[in-house]
PDB file of C-alpha atoms in Angstrom:
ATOM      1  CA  UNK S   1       6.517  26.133 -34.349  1.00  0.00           C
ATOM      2  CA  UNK S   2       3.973  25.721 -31.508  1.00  0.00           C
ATOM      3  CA  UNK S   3       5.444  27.590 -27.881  1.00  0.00           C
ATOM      4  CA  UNK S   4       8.053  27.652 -26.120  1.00  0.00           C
ATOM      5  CA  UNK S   5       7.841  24.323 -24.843  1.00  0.00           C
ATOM      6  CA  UNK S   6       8.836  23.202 -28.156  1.00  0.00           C
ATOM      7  CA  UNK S   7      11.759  25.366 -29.163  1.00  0.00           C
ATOM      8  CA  UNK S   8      14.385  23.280 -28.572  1.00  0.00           C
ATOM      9  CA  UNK S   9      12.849  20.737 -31.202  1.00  0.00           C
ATOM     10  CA  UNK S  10      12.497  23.811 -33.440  1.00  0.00           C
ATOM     11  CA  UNK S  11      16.451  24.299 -33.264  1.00  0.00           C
ATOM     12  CA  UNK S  12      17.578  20.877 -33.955  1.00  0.00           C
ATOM     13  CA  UNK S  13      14.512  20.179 -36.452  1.00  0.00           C
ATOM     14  CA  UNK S  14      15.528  23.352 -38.501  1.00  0.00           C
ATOM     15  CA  UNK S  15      19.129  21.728 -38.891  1.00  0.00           C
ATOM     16  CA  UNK S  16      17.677  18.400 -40.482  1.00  0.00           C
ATOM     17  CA  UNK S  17      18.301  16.697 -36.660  1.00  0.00           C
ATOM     18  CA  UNK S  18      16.275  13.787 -34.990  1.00  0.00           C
ATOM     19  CA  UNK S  19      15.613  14.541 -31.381  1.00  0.00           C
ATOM     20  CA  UNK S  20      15.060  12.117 -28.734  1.00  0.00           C
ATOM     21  CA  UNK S  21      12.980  13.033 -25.647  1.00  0.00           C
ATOM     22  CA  UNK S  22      14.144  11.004 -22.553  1.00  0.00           C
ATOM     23  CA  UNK S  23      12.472  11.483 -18.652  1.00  0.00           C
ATOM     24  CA  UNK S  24      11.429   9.891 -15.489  1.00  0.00           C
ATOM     25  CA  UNK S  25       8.935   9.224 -12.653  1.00  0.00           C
ATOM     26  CA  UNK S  26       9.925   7.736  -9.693  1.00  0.00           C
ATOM     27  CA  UNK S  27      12.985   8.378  -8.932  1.00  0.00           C
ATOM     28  CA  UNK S  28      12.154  10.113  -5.526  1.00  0.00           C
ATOM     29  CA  UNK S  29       9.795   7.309  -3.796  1.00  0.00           C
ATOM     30  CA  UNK S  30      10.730   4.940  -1.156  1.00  0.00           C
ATOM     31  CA  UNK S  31       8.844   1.797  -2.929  1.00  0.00           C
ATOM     32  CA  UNK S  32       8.598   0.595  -6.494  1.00  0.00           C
ATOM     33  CA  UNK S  33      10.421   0.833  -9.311  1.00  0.00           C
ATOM     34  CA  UNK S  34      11.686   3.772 -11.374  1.00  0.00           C
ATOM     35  CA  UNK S  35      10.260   4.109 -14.706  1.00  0.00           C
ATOM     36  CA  UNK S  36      12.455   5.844 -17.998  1.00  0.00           C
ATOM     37  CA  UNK S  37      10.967   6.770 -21.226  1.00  0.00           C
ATOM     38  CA  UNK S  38      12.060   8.202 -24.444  1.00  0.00           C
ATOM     39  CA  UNK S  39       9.647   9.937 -27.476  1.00  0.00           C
ATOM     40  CA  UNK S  40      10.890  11.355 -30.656  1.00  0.00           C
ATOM     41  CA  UNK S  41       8.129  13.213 -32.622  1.00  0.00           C
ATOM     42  CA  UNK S  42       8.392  13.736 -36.090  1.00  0.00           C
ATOM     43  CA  UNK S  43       9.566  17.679 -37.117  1.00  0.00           C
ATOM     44  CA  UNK S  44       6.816  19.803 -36.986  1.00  0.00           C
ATOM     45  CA  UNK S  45       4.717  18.353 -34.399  1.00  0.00           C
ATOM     46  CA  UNK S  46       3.095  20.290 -31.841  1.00  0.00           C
ATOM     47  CA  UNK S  47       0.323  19.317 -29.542  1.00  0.00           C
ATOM     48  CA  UNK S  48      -0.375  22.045 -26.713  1.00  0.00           C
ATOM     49  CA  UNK S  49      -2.080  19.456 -24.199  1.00  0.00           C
ATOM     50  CA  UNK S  50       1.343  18.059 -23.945  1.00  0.00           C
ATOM     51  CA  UNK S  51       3.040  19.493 -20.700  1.00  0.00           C
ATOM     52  CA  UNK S  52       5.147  18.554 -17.790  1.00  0.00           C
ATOM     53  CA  UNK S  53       2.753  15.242 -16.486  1.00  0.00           C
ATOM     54  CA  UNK S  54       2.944  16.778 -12.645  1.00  0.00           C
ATOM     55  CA  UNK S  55       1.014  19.369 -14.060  1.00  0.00           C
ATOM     56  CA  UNK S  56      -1.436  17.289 -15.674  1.00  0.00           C
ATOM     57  CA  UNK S  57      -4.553  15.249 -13.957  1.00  0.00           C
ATOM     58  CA  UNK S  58      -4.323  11.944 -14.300  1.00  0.00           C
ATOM     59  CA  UNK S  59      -7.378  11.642 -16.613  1.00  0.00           C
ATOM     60  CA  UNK S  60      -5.409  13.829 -18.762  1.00  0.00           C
ATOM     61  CA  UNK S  61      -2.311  12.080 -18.691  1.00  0.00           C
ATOM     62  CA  UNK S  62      -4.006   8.876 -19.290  1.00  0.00           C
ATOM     63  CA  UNK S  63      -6.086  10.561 -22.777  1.00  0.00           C
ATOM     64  CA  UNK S  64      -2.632  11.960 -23.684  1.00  0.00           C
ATOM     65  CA  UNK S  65      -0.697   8.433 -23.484  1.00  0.00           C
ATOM     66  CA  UNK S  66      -2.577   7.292 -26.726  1.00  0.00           C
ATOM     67  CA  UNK S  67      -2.385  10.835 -28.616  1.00  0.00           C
ATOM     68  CA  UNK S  68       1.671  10.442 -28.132  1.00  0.00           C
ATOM     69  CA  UNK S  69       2.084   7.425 -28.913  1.00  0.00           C
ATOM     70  CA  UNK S  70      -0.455   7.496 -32.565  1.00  0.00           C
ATOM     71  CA  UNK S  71       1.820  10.614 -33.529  1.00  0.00           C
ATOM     72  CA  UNK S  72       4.923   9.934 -32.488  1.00  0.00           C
ATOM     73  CA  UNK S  73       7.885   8.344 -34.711  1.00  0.00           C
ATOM     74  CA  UNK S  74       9.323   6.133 -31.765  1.00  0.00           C
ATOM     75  CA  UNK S  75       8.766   5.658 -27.993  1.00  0.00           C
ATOM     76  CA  UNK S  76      10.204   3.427 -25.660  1.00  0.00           C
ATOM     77  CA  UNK S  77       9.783   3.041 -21.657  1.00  0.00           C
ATOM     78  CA  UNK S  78      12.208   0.596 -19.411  1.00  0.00           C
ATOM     79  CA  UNK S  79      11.402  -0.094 -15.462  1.00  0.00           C
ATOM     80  CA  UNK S  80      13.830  -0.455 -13.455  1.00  0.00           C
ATOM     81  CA  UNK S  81      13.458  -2.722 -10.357  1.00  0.00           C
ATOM     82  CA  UNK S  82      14.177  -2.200  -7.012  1.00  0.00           C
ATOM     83  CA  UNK S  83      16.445  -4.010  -6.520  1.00  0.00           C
ATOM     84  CA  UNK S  84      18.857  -2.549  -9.493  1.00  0.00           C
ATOM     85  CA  UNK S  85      18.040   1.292  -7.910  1.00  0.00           C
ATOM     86  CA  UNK S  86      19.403  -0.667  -4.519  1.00  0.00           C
ATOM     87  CA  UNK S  87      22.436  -1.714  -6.160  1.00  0.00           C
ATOM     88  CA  UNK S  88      23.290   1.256  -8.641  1.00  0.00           C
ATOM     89  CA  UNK S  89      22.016   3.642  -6.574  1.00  0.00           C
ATOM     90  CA  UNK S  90      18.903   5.626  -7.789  1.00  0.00           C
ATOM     91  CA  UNK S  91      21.123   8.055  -9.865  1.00  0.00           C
ATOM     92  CA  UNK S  92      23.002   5.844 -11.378  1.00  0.00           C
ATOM     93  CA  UNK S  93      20.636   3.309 -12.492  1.00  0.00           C
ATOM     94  CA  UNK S  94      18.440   6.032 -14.173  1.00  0.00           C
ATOM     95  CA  UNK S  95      21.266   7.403 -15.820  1.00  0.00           C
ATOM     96  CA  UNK S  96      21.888   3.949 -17.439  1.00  0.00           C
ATOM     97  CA  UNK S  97      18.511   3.168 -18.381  1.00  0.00           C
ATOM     98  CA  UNK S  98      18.489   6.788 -19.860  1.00  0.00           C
ATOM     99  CA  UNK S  99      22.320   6.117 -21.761  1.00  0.00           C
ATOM    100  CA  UNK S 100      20.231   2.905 -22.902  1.00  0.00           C
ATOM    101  CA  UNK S 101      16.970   4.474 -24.311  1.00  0.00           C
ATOM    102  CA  UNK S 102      19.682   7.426 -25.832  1.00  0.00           C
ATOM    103  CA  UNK S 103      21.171   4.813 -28.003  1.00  0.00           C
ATOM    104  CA  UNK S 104      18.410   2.650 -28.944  1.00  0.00           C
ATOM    105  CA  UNK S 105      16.689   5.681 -30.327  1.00  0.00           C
ATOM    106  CA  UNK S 106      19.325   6.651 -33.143  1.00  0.00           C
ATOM    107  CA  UNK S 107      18.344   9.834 -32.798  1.00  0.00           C
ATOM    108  CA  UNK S 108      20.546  12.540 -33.996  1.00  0.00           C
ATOM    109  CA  UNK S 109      20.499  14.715 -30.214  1.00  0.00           C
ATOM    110  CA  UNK S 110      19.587  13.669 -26.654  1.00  0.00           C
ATOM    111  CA  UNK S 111      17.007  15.893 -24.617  1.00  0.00           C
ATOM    112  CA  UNK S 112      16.873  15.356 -21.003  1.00  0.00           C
ATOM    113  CA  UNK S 113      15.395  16.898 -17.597  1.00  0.00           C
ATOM    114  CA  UNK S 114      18.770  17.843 -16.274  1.00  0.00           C
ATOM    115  CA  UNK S 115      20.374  14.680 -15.995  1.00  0.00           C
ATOM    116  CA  UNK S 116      23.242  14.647 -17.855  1.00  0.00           C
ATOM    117  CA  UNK S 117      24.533  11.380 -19.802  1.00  0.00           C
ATOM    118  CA  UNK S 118      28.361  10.684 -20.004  1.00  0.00           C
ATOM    119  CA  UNK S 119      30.366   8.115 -22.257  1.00  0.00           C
ATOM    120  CA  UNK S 120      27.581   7.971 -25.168  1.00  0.00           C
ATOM    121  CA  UNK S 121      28.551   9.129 -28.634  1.00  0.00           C
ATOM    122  CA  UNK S 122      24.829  11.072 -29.265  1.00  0.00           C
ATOM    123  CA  UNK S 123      25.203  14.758 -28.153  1.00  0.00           C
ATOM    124  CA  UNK S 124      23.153  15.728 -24.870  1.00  0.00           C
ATOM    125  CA  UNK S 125      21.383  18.556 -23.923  1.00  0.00           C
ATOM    126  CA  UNK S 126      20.437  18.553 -20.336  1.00  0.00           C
ATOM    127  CA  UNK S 127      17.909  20.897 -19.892  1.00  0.00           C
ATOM    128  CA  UNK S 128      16.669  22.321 -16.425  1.00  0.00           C
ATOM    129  CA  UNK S 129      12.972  22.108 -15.910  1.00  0.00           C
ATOM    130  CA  UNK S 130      13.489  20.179 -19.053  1.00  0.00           C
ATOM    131  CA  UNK S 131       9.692  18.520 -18.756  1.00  0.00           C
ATOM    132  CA  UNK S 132       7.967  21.858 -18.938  1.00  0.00           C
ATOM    133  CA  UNK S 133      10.406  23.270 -21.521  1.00  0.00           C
ATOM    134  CA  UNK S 134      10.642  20.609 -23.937  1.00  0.00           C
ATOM    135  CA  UNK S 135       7.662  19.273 -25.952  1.00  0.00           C
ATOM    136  CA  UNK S 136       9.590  15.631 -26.208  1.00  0.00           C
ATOM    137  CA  UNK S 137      10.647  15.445 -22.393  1.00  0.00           C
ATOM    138  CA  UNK S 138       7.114  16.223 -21.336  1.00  0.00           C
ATOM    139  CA  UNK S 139       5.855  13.691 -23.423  1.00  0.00           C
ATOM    140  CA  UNK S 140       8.655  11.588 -22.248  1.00  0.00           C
ATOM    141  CA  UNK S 141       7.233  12.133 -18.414  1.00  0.00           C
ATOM    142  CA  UNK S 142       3.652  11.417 -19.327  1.00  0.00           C
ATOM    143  CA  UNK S 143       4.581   7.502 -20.661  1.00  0.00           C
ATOM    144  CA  UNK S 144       6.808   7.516 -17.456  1.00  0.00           C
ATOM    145  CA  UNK S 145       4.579   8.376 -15.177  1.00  0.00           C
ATOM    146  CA  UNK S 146       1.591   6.809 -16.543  1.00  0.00           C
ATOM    147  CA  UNK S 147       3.636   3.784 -16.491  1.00  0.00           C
ATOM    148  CA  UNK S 148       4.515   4.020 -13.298  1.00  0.00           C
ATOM    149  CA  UNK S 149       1.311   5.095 -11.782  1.00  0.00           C
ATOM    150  CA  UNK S 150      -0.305   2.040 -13.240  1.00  0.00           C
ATOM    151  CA  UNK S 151       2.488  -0.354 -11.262  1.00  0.00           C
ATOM    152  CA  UNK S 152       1.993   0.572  -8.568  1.00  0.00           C
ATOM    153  CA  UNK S 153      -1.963   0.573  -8.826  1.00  0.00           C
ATOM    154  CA  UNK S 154      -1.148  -2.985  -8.759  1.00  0.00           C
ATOM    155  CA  UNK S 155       1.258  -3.313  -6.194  1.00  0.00           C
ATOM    156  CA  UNK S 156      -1.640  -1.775  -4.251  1.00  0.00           C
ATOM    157  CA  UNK S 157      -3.643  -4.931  -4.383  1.00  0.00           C
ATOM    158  CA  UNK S 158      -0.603  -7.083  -3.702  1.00  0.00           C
ATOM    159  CA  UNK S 159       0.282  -5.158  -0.525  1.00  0.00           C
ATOM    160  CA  UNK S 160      -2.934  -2.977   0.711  1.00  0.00           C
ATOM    161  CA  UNK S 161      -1.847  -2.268   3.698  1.00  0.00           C
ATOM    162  CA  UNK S 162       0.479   0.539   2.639  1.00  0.00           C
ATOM    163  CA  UNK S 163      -1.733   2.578   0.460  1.00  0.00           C
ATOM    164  CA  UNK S 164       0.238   2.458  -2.833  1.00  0.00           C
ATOM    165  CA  UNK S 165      -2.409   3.723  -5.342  1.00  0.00           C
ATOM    166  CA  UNK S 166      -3.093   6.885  -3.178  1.00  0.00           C
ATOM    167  CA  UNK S 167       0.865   8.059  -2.312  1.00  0.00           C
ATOM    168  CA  UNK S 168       2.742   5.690  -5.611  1.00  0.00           C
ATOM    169  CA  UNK S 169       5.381   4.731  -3.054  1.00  0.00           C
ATOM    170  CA  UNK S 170       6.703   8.482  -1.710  1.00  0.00           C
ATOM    171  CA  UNK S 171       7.523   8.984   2.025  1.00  0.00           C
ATOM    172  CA  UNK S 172       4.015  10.371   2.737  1.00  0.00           C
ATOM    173  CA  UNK S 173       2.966  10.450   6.516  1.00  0.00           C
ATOM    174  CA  UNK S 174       0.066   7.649   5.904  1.00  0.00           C
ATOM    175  CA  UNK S 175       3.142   5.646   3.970  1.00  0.00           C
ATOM    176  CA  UNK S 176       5.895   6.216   6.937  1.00  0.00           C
ATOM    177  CA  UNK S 177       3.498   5.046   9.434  1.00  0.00           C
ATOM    178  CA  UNK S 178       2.204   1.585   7.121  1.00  0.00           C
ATOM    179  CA  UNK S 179       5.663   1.044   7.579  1.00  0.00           C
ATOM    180  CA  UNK S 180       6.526   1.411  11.111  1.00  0.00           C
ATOM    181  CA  UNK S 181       3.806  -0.221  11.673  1.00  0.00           C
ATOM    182  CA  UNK S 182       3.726  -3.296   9.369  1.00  0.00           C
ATOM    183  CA  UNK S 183       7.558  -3.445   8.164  1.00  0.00           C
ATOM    184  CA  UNK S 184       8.876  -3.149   4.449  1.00  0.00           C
ATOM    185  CA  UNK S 185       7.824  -5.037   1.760  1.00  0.00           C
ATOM    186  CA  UNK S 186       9.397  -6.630  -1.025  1.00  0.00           C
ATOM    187  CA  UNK S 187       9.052  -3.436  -3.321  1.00  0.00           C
ATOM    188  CA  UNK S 188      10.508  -0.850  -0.737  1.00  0.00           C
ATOM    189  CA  UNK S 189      13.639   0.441  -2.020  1.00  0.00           C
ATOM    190  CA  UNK S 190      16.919  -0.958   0.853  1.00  0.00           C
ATOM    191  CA  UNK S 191      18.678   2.441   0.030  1.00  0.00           C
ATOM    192  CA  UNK S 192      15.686   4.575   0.915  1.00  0.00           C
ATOM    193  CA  UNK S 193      15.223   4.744   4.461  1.00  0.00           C
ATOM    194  CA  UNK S 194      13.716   7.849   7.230  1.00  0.00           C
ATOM    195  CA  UNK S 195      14.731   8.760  10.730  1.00  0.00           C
ATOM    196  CA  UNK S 196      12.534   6.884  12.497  1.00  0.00           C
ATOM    197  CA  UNK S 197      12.021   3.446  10.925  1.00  0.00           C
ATOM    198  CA  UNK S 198      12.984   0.716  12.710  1.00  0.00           C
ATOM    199  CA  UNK S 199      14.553  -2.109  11.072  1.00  0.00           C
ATOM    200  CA  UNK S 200      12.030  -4.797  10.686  1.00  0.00           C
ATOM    201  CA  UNK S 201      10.997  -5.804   7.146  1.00  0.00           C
ATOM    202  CA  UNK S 202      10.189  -8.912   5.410  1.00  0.00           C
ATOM    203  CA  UNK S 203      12.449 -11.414   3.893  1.00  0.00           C
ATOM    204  CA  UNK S 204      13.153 -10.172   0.349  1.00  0.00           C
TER     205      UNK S 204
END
């Protein structure tokens, strides 16, 4: 036993159980994709660097990535694209890819950052604040975001003019006005729009 952050791995551990961490970054943004990841440590394990990644620098997050994944038993991260979270809606589609990470695991129980997870057969324990309460969720959002944070470093060459690396696609003020002022681009999200924007965008 480490802290609390790990005490819901504690419970299911002590009753022989393999426990699947599942989270996400990116589901708030109005550009690039959403990114889902899942980590199932073996019983025991306890690192106390591992938090909830929005607490984290990224230079941490980025030493952590490698730490999680040498000492974990599994991990496993799916993107979803833009144009899914356009036609699933953002919920949805990150429910799914979370329902699909659940069952490729084969783990035992199902740990997630509030979002619960209907017509699987693995029990699911949605968790509020889930990333800084549970030791696999908050490894689960370090992958994500890490992930994440690394696409759309690239998209940031691809499209400078919106300043992806610095705001990683939310509705920032520097981000609102790129658009108004140079239209969307083929990774803004169609279902993600503010008061203001006018409807010009690129052909996608």
């Amino acid at each position: 036993m480490g802290s609390l952050i790990d005490e819901f791995e504690v419970n299911y551990w002590e009753q022989g159980k393999l426990v699947v961490g599942i989270d996400e970054a990116g589901r708030g943004p109005m550009a690039g994709p959403c990114v889902v990841s899942g980590v199932i440590f073996p019983k025991g394990y306890y690192d106390a660097r591992i938090n909830d990644s929005k607490q984290l620098s990224e230079k941490q997050r980025d030493e952590l990535v490698s730490i999680i994944e040498s000492n974990a038993l599994w991990t496993f991260t799916e993107i979803i694209p833009v144009d899914i979270i356009d036609r699933d809606n953002i919920y949805r589609a990150t429910q799914n890819a979370m329902k699909k990470i659940a069952i490729e695991s084969k783990a035992d129980i199902v740990l997630t950052d509030a979002m619960p997870l209907d017509d699987i057969a693995i029990p699911v324990e949605a968790i509020v604040k889930g990333d800084a309460r549970s030791l696999s969720i908050a490894a689960a959002s370090i992958l994500a975001k890490t992930v994440r944070d690394g696409l759309m470093k690239v998209y940031d060459l691809e499209f400078p003019e919106y300043g992806f690396a610095k705001h990683k696609g939310y509705g920032t003020k520097q981000h609102k006005e790129a658009i108004l002022k140079f239209g969307r681009c083929p990774i803004h999200r169609k279902s993600f729009r503010f008061k203001d924007e006018t409807q010009i965008s690129f052909d996608i």
